[in-house]
Amino acid sequence: MEISRRTLLRASGLSVAAGVAAPGIAFAVPKDRPVLTHGVQTGDVTTDGAVVWTRADRPARMLVEVAGNPDFRNARTLRGPLLTPATDGTGRLRLTHLPAGREIHYRVRAEDLDGRTTSAPLTGSFRTAPQGRADVRFTWSGDVVGQGWGINPDLGGLTAYRAMAARDPHFFLHSGDTVYSDGPLVERVTPPMAGSGATWSPPPSPRSPKPSTSTEASSPTTSSTTTCAPSPRRCPPWRSGTTTR
């Protein structure tokens, strides 16, 4: 079902290419309900569209509410694809006919196949690309938690992400390298700074060697950041969605 841009802006509701728009609905809160196991994510954002992704712990129907405001006034509820073992419980819904250069808010639930129970909602937001020429602000990072260096809670974790989020970028470019299987993290590392007496204490990975002190690790850089800590995986909530593990 397609909705004109004028209707979108007036009602702050949005449509999708493969979904059917329906009025906002009330959801039950049962004990045994589906769970969105990997949060929500947004990708392929353009001037007028985006893809929303999630994963459920059981066969379920993906439901997405979309609005132009964070309190979801006059939101539209879209029925997305089935989340089944054939796709490892994952599903994607493409949003279309969105206004350019706008903050878009969405809320995702998984509905049991009997239609009687739903998961707790997870919310996210993204900004569509501007139409025509405009200033664009973006951030980037790479080489995440590598060369023996992990997340040090004593220093507030990966503070570079907080600094990047404070810039309110239009988009974030993650250059990868989040897994270093041949470089396990040790419990404590002594930075190669003569006489500093400082230590670096990342949470060790399950495959880490017996705790020891290393004096050969290279120094971390301010651009070394991560989306997830080593096991147990701890992912920060992204502006594009809330991640729960």
mmCIF file of C-alpha atoms in Angstrom:
data_model
loop_
_atom_site.group_PDB
_atom_site.id
_atom_site.type_symbol
_atom_site.label_atom_id
_atom_site.label_comp_id
_atom_site.label_asym_id
_atom_site.label_seq_id
_atom_site.Cartn_x
_atom_site.Cartn_y
_atom_site.Cartn_z
ATOM 1 C CA MET A 1 0.000 0.000 0.000
ATOM 2 C CA GLU A 2 1.418 3.376 -0.977
ATOM 3 C CA ILE A 3 0.811 6.664 0.812
ATOM 4 C CA SER A 4 1.600 10.073 -0.653
ATOM 5 C CA ARG A 5 4.375 12.182 0.845
ATOM 6 C CA ARG A 6 1.809 14.798 1.814
ATOM 7 C CA THR A 7 -0.083 12.185 3.810
ATOM 8 C CA LEU A 8 3.155 10.986 5.369
ATOM 9 C CA LEU A 9 4.105 14.432 6.590
ATOM 10 C CA ARG A 10 0.615 15.265 7.784
ATOM 11 C CA ALA A 11 0.027 12.060 9.723
ATOM 12 C CA SER A 12 3.681 11.337 10.592
ATOM 13 C CA GLY A 13 2.982 7.778 9.455
ATOM 14 C CA LEU A 14 4.918 5.853 6.814
ATOM 15 C CA SER A 15 4.426 2.885 4.487
ATOM 16 C CA VAL A 16 6.468 -0.050 3.218
ATOM 17 C CA ALA A 17 6.748 -1.758 -0.117
ATOM 18 C CA ALA A 18 5.873 -5.248 1.102
ATOM 19 C CA GLY A 19 3.655 -4.392 4.055
ATOM 20 C CA VAL A 20 0.032 -3.503 4.550
ATOM 21 C CA ALA A 21 -0.672 -0.374 6.570
ATOM 22 C CA ALA A 22 -3.085 -0.825 9.452
ATOM 23 C CA PRO A 23 -4.214 1.231 12.445
ATOM 24 C CA GLY A 24 -2.141 1.056 15.618
ATOM 25 C CA ILE A 25 -3.045 -2.023 17.633
ATOM 26 C CA ALA A 26 -2.842 -2.991 21.306
ATOM 27 C CA PHE A 27 -0.510 -5.819 22.279
ATOM 28 C CA ALA A 28 -0.959 -8.357 25.059
ATOM 29 C CA VAL A 29 1.772 -8.848 27.644
ATOM 30 C CA PRO A 30 1.813 -12.604 28.312
ATOM 31 C CA LYS A 31 4.451 -14.542 30.189
ATOM 32 C CA ASP A 32 5.553 -16.773 27.334
ATOM 33 C CA ARG A 33 6.032 -14.335 24.499
ATOM 34 C CA PRO A 34 8.395 -14.131 21.533
ATOM 35 C CA VAL A 35 11.763 -12.499 22.122
ATOM 36 C CA LEU A 36 13.734 -10.333 19.698
ATOM 37 C CA THR A 37 17.123 -11.865 20.376
ATOM 38 C CA HIS A 38 19.461 -9.566 18.456
ATOM 39 C CA GLY A 39 17.845 -6.155 18.703
ATOM 40 C CA VAL A 40 16.965 -4.191 15.575
ATOM 41 C CA GLN A 41 19.106 -2.753 12.805
ATOM 42 C CA THR A 42 18.636 -0.350 9.912
ATOM 43 C CA GLY A 43 20.458 -0.406 6.594
ATOM 44 C CA ASP A 44 20.371 0.653 2.944
ATOM 45 C CA VAL A 45 19.106 4.111 3.900
ATOM 46 C CA THR A 46 18.344 6.340 0.900
ATOM 47 C CA THR A 47 16.517 9.628 0.373
ATOM 48 C CA ASP A 48 13.161 7.853 0.554
ATOM 49 C CA GLY A 49 13.665 4.398 2.045
ATOM 50 C CA ALA A 50 15.452 2.020 4.398
ATOM 51 C CA VAL A 51 15.510 -1.627 5.461
ATOM 52 C CA VAL A 52 14.670 -2.679 9.044
ATOM 53 C CA TRP A 53 16.057 -6.009 10.333
ATOM 54 C CA THR A 54 15.412 -8.152 13.406
ATOM 55 C CA ARG A 55 15.510 -11.746 14.679
ATOM 56 C CA ALA A 56 13.037 -13.705 16.831
ATOM 57 C CA ASP A 57 13.552 -16.756 19.021
ATOM 58 C CA ARG A 58 10.666 -18.686 17.402
ATOM 59 C CA PRO A 59 8.489 -18.661 14.274
ATOM 60 C CA ALA A 60 6.654 -15.343 14.310
ATOM 61 C CA ARG A 61 5.424 -12.451 12.184
ATOM 62 C CA MET A 62 7.506 -9.263 12.058
ATOM 63 C CA LEU A 63 5.495 -6.129 12.878
ATOM 64 C CA VAL A 64 6.876 -2.627 12.415
ATOM 65 C CA GLU A 65 5.353 0.658 13.551
ATOM 66 C CA VAL A 66 6.709 3.717 11.752
ATOM 67 C CA ALA A 67 6.265 7.403 12.556
ATOM 68 C CA GLY A 68 7.849 10.802 12.112
ATOM 69 C CA ASN A 69 7.944 11.450 15.873
ATOM 70 C CA PRO A 70 9.508 9.610 18.853
ATOM 71 C CA ASP A 71 6.208 9.162 20.704
ATOM 72 C CA PHE A 72 4.659 7.393 17.688
ATOM 73 C CA ARG A 73 1.605 9.618 17.379
ATOM 74 C CA ASN A 74 -0.492 8.527 14.392
ATOM 75 C CA ALA A 75 1.973 5.719 13.667
ATOM 76 C CA ARG A 76 1.253 3.082 11.071
ATOM 77 C CA THR A 77 1.682 -0.620 11.870
ATOM 78 C CA LEU A 78 3.103 -2.699 9.021
ATOM 79 C CA ARG A 79 2.903 -6.480 8.791
ATOM 80 C CA GLY A 80 6.264 -7.765 7.673
ATOM 81 C CA PRO A 81 7.600 -11.196 6.726
ATOM 82 C CA LEU A 82 7.426 -14.435 8.674
ATOM 83 C CA LEU A 83 10.480 -15.129 10.836
ATOM 84 C CA THR A 84 11.150 -18.859 10.454
ATOM 85 C CA PRO A 85 13.975 -21.408 10.838
ATOM 86 C CA ALA A 86 14.494 -21.151 7.067
ATOM 87 C CA THR A 87 16.030 -17.700 7.661
ATOM 88 C CA ASP A 88 17.404 -18.468 11.137
ATOM 89 C CA GLY A 89 14.539 -16.447 12.592
ATOM 90 C CA THR A 90 15.590 -13.249 10.827
ATOM 91 C CA GLY A 91 13.529 -10.927 8.690
ATOM 92 C CA ARG A 92 13.798 -7.633 6.824
ATOM 93 C CA LEU A 93 11.185 -5.074 5.895
ATOM 94 C CA ARG A 94 11.865 -2.353 3.338
ATOM 95 C CA LEU A 95 10.357 1.047 4.080
ATOM 96 C CA THR A 96 9.550 3.195 1.060
ATOM 97 C CA HIS A 97 8.122 6.609 0.183
ATOM 98 C CA LEU A 98 9.772 8.315 3.156
ATOM 99 C CA PRO A 99 10.394 12.079 3.209
ATOM 100 C CA ALA A 100 14.000 13.077 2.470
ATOM 101 C CA GLY A 101 16.234 14.492 5.194
ATOM 102 C CA ARG A 102 13.902 13.502 8.024
ATOM 103 C CA GLU A 103 14.302 11.663 11.316
ATOM 104 C CA ILE A 104 12.271 8.448 11.087
ATOM 105 C CA HIS A 105 11.272 6.414 14.156
ATOM 106 C CA TYR A 106 10.297 2.752 14.124
ATOM 107 C CA ARG A 107 9.198 0.142 16.657
ATOM 108 C CA VAL A 108 9.498 -3.603 16.024
ATOM 109 C CA ARG A 109 7.609 -6.538 17.550
ATOM 110 C CA ALA A 110 7.369 -10.249 16.768
ATOM 111 C CA GLU A 111 3.841 -11.675 16.759
ATOM 112 C CA ASP A 112 3.230 -15.364 17.482
ATOM 113 C CA LEU A 113 1.773 -17.230 14.537
ATOM 114 C CA ASP A 114 -1.542 -17.570 16.378
ATOM 115 C CA GLY A 115 -1.734 -13.773 16.526
ATOM 116 C CA ARG A 116 -2.391 -13.705 20.262
ATOM 117 C CA THR A 117 0.969 -12.750 21.758
ATOM 118 C CA THR A 118 3.764 -10.382 20.795
ATOM 119 C CA SER A 119 7.277 -9.657 21.949
ATOM 120 C CA ALA A 120 8.291 -6.602 23.900
ATOM 121 C CA PRO A 121 8.898 -3.754 21.436
ATOM 122 C CA LEU A 122 12.334 -2.540 20.421
ATOM 123 C CA THR A 123 12.682 0.949 18.991
ATOM 124 C CA GLY A 124 15.128 2.603 16.664
ATOM 125 C CA SER A 125 15.537 5.646 14.475
ATOM 126 C CA PHE A 126 17.425 6.778 11.408
ATOM 127 C CA ARG A 127 17.685 9.819 9.184
ATOM 128 C CA THR A 128 16.924 9.635 5.487
ATOM 129 C CA ALA A 129 19.482 11.137 3.123
ATOM 130 C CA PRO A 130 18.895 14.731 2.022
ATOM 131 C CA GLN A 131 17.539 15.534 -1.407
ATOM 132 C CA GLY A 132 20.031 17.461 -3.542
ATOM 133 C CA ARG A 133 23.209 19.128 -2.283
ATOM 134 C CA ALA A 134 23.660 19.390 1.489
ATOM 135 C CA ASP A 135 26.386 19.259 4.113
ATOM 136 C CA VAL A 136 26.906 15.728 5.431
ATOM 137 C CA ARG A 137 28.632 14.833 8.697
ATOM 138 C CA PHE A 138 29.936 11.288 9.220
ATOM 139 C CA THR A 139 32.259 9.354 11.519
ATOM 140 C CA TRP A 140 34.309 6.202 11.022
ATOM 141 C CA SER A 141 36.334 3.630 12.945
ATOM 142 C CA GLY A 142 38.311 0.477 12.289
ATOM 143 C CA ASP A 143 40.708 -2.119 13.739
ATOM 144 C CA VAL A 144 38.358 -2.835 16.626
ATOM 145 C CA VAL A 145 39.643 -4.450 19.834
ATOM 146 C CA GLY A 146 42.670 -6.000 18.204
ATOM 147 C CA GLN A 147 46.361 -6.588 18.737
ATOM 148 C CA GLY A 148 45.658 -7.815 22.263
ATOM 149 C CA TRP A 149 43.728 -4.745 23.384
ATOM 150 C CA GLY A 150 40.133 -5.077 24.597
ATOM 151 C CA ILE A 151 37.556 -2.916 26.326
ATOM 152 C CA ASN A 152 38.847 -1.443 29.577
ATOM 153 C CA PRO A 153 35.861 -0.744 31.898
ATOM 154 C CA ASP A 154 38.146 1.234 34.227
ATOM 155 C CA LEU A 155 38.470 3.881 31.516
ATOM 156 C CA GLY A 156 34.769 3.939 30.723
ATOM 157 C CA GLY A 157 34.868 1.388 27.916
ATOM 158 C CA LEU A 158 35.239 2.483 24.309
ATOM 159 C CA THR A 159 34.771 6.196 24.846
ATOM 160 C CA ALA A 160 35.430 6.997 21.192
ATOM 161 C CA TYR A 161 31.911 5.779 20.367
ATOM 162 C CA ARG A 162 30.416 8.206 22.859
ATOM 163 C CA ALA A 163 32.446 11.021 21.299
ATOM 164 C CA MET A 164 31.280 10.043 17.808
ATOM 165 C CA ALA A 165 27.627 9.837 18.866
ATOM 166 C CA ALA A 166 27.907 13.321 20.383
ATOM 167 C CA ARG A 167 28.714 14.631 16.899
ATOM 168 C CA ASP A 168 25.274 13.456 15.750
ATOM 169 C CA PRO A 169 26.611 12.159 12.410
ATOM 170 C CA HIS A 170 24.431 11.528 9.392
ATOM 171 C CA PHE A 171 26.044 8.121 9.063
ATOM 172 C CA PHE A 172 28.768 5.988 10.625
ATOM 173 C CA LEU A 173 31.283 3.958 8.601
ATOM 174 C CA HIS A 174 32.532 0.874 10.430
ATOM 175 C CA SER A 175 35.681 -0.426 8.743
ATOM 176 C CA GLY A 176 35.433 -3.823 10.359
ATOM 177 C CA ASP A 177 37.945 -6.115 12.042
ATOM 178 C CA THR A 178 35.801 -6.987 15.056
ATOM 179 C CA VAL A 179 37.145 -10.558 15.420
ATOM 180 C CA TYR A 180 40.811 -11.443 15.965
ATOM 181 C CA SER A 181 40.742 -15.216 16.457
ATOM 182 C CA ASP A 182 44.531 -15.431 16.300
ATOM 183 C CA GLY A 183 45.045 -12.670 18.862
ATOM 184 C CA PRO A 184 43.236 -13.684 22.090
ATOM 185 C CA LEU A 185 42.882 -11.128 24.861
ATOM 186 C CA VAL A 186 44.716 -11.622 28.121
ATOM 187 C CA GLU A 187 43.407 -10.519 31.497
ATOM 188 C CA ARG A 188 45.883 -7.676 31.974
ATOM 189 C CA VAL A 189 48.274 -5.809 29.683
ATOM 190 C CA THR A 190 51.074 -3.440 30.645
ATOM 191 C CA PRO A 191 51.227 -0.562 28.128
ATOM 192 C CA PRO A 192 54.712 0.012 26.671
ATOM 193 C CA MET A 193 55.134 3.341 28.440
ATOM 194 C CA ALA A 194 58.271 3.356 30.547
ATOM 195 C CA GLY A 195 57.671 4.108 34.203
ATOM 196 C CA SER A 196 53.953 4.753 33.804
ATOM 197 C CA GLY A 197 52.894 1.903 36.066
ATOM 198 C CA ALA A 198 49.572 1.744 34.207
ATOM 199 C CA THR A 199 47.807 -1.464 33.268
ATOM 200 C CA TRP A 200 45.089 -2.287 30.754
ATOM 201 C CA SER A 201 42.368 -4.672 31.938
ATOM 202 C CA PRO A 202 40.052 -5.941 29.176
ATOM 203 C CA PRO A 203 37.526 -8.726 29.846
ATOM 204 C CA PRO A 204 39.260 -11.911 28.594
ATOM 205 C CA SER A 205 37.807 -14.040 25.814
ATOM 206 C CA PRO A 206 36.969 -17.733 26.395
ATOM 207 C CA ARG A 207 39.961 -18.767 24.281
ATOM 208 C CA SER A 208 42.381 -16.480 26.116
ATOM 209 C CA PRO A 209 45.513 -18.093 27.559
ATOM 210 C CA LYS A 210 46.047 -18.350 31.287
ATOM 211 C CA PRO A 211 45.986 -14.808 32.747
ATOM 212 C CA SER A 212 49.380 -13.189 32.392
ATOM 213 C CA THR A 213 51.018 -9.816 31.985
ATOM 214 C CA SER A 214 52.133 -8.895 28.488
ATOM 215 C CA THR A 215 54.704 -6.225 27.712
ATOM 216 C CA GLU A 216 54.737 -6.729 23.951
ATOM 217 C CA ALA A 217 51.278 -5.513 22.902
ATOM 218 C CA SER A 218 51.075 -2.458 20.719
ATOM 219 C CA SER A 219 49.503 0.725 22.035
ATOM 220 C CA PRO A 220 45.807 1.298 21.248
ATOM 221 C CA THR A 221 44.767 4.287 19.170
ATOM 222 C CA THR A 222 41.885 6.663 19.693
ATOM 223 C CA SER A 223 40.243 5.345 16.526
ATOM 224 C CA SER A 224 40.245 1.764 17.821
ATOM 225 C CA THR A 225 36.616 1.168 18.745
ATOM 226 C CA THR A 226 34.087 -1.657 18.665
ATOM 227 C CA THR A 227 30.458 -2.594 18.364
ATOM 228 C CA CYS A 228 30.749 -5.568 20.718
ATOM 229 C CA ALA A 229 33.060 -6.591 23.515
ATOM 230 C CA PRO A 230 34.703 -10.022 23.490
ATOM 231 C CA SER A 231 32.689 -12.864 25.021
ATOM 232 C CA PRO A 232 30.440 -12.474 26.847
ATOM 233 C CA ARG A 233 29.246 -10.257 23.992
ATOM 234 C CA ARG A 234 28.203 -6.829 25.211
ATOM 235 C CA CYS A 235 26.826 -4.548 22.537
ATOM 236 C CA PRO A 236 26.021 -0.873 23.135
ATOM 237 C CA PRO A 237 22.647 0.434 21.968
ATOM 238 C CA TRP A 238 23.033 2.077 18.591
ATOM 239 C CA ARG A 239 21.194 5.178 17.609
ATOM 240 C CA SER A 240 19.690 3.163 14.785
ATOM 241 C CA GLY A 241 18.219 0.653 17.197
ATOM 242 C CA THR A 242 18.333 -0.873 20.641
ATOM 243 C CA THR A 243 20.499 -3.961 20.917
ATOM 244 C CA THR A 244 19.762 -6.468 23.647
ATOM 245 C CA ARG A 245 21.800 -9.579 24.342
#
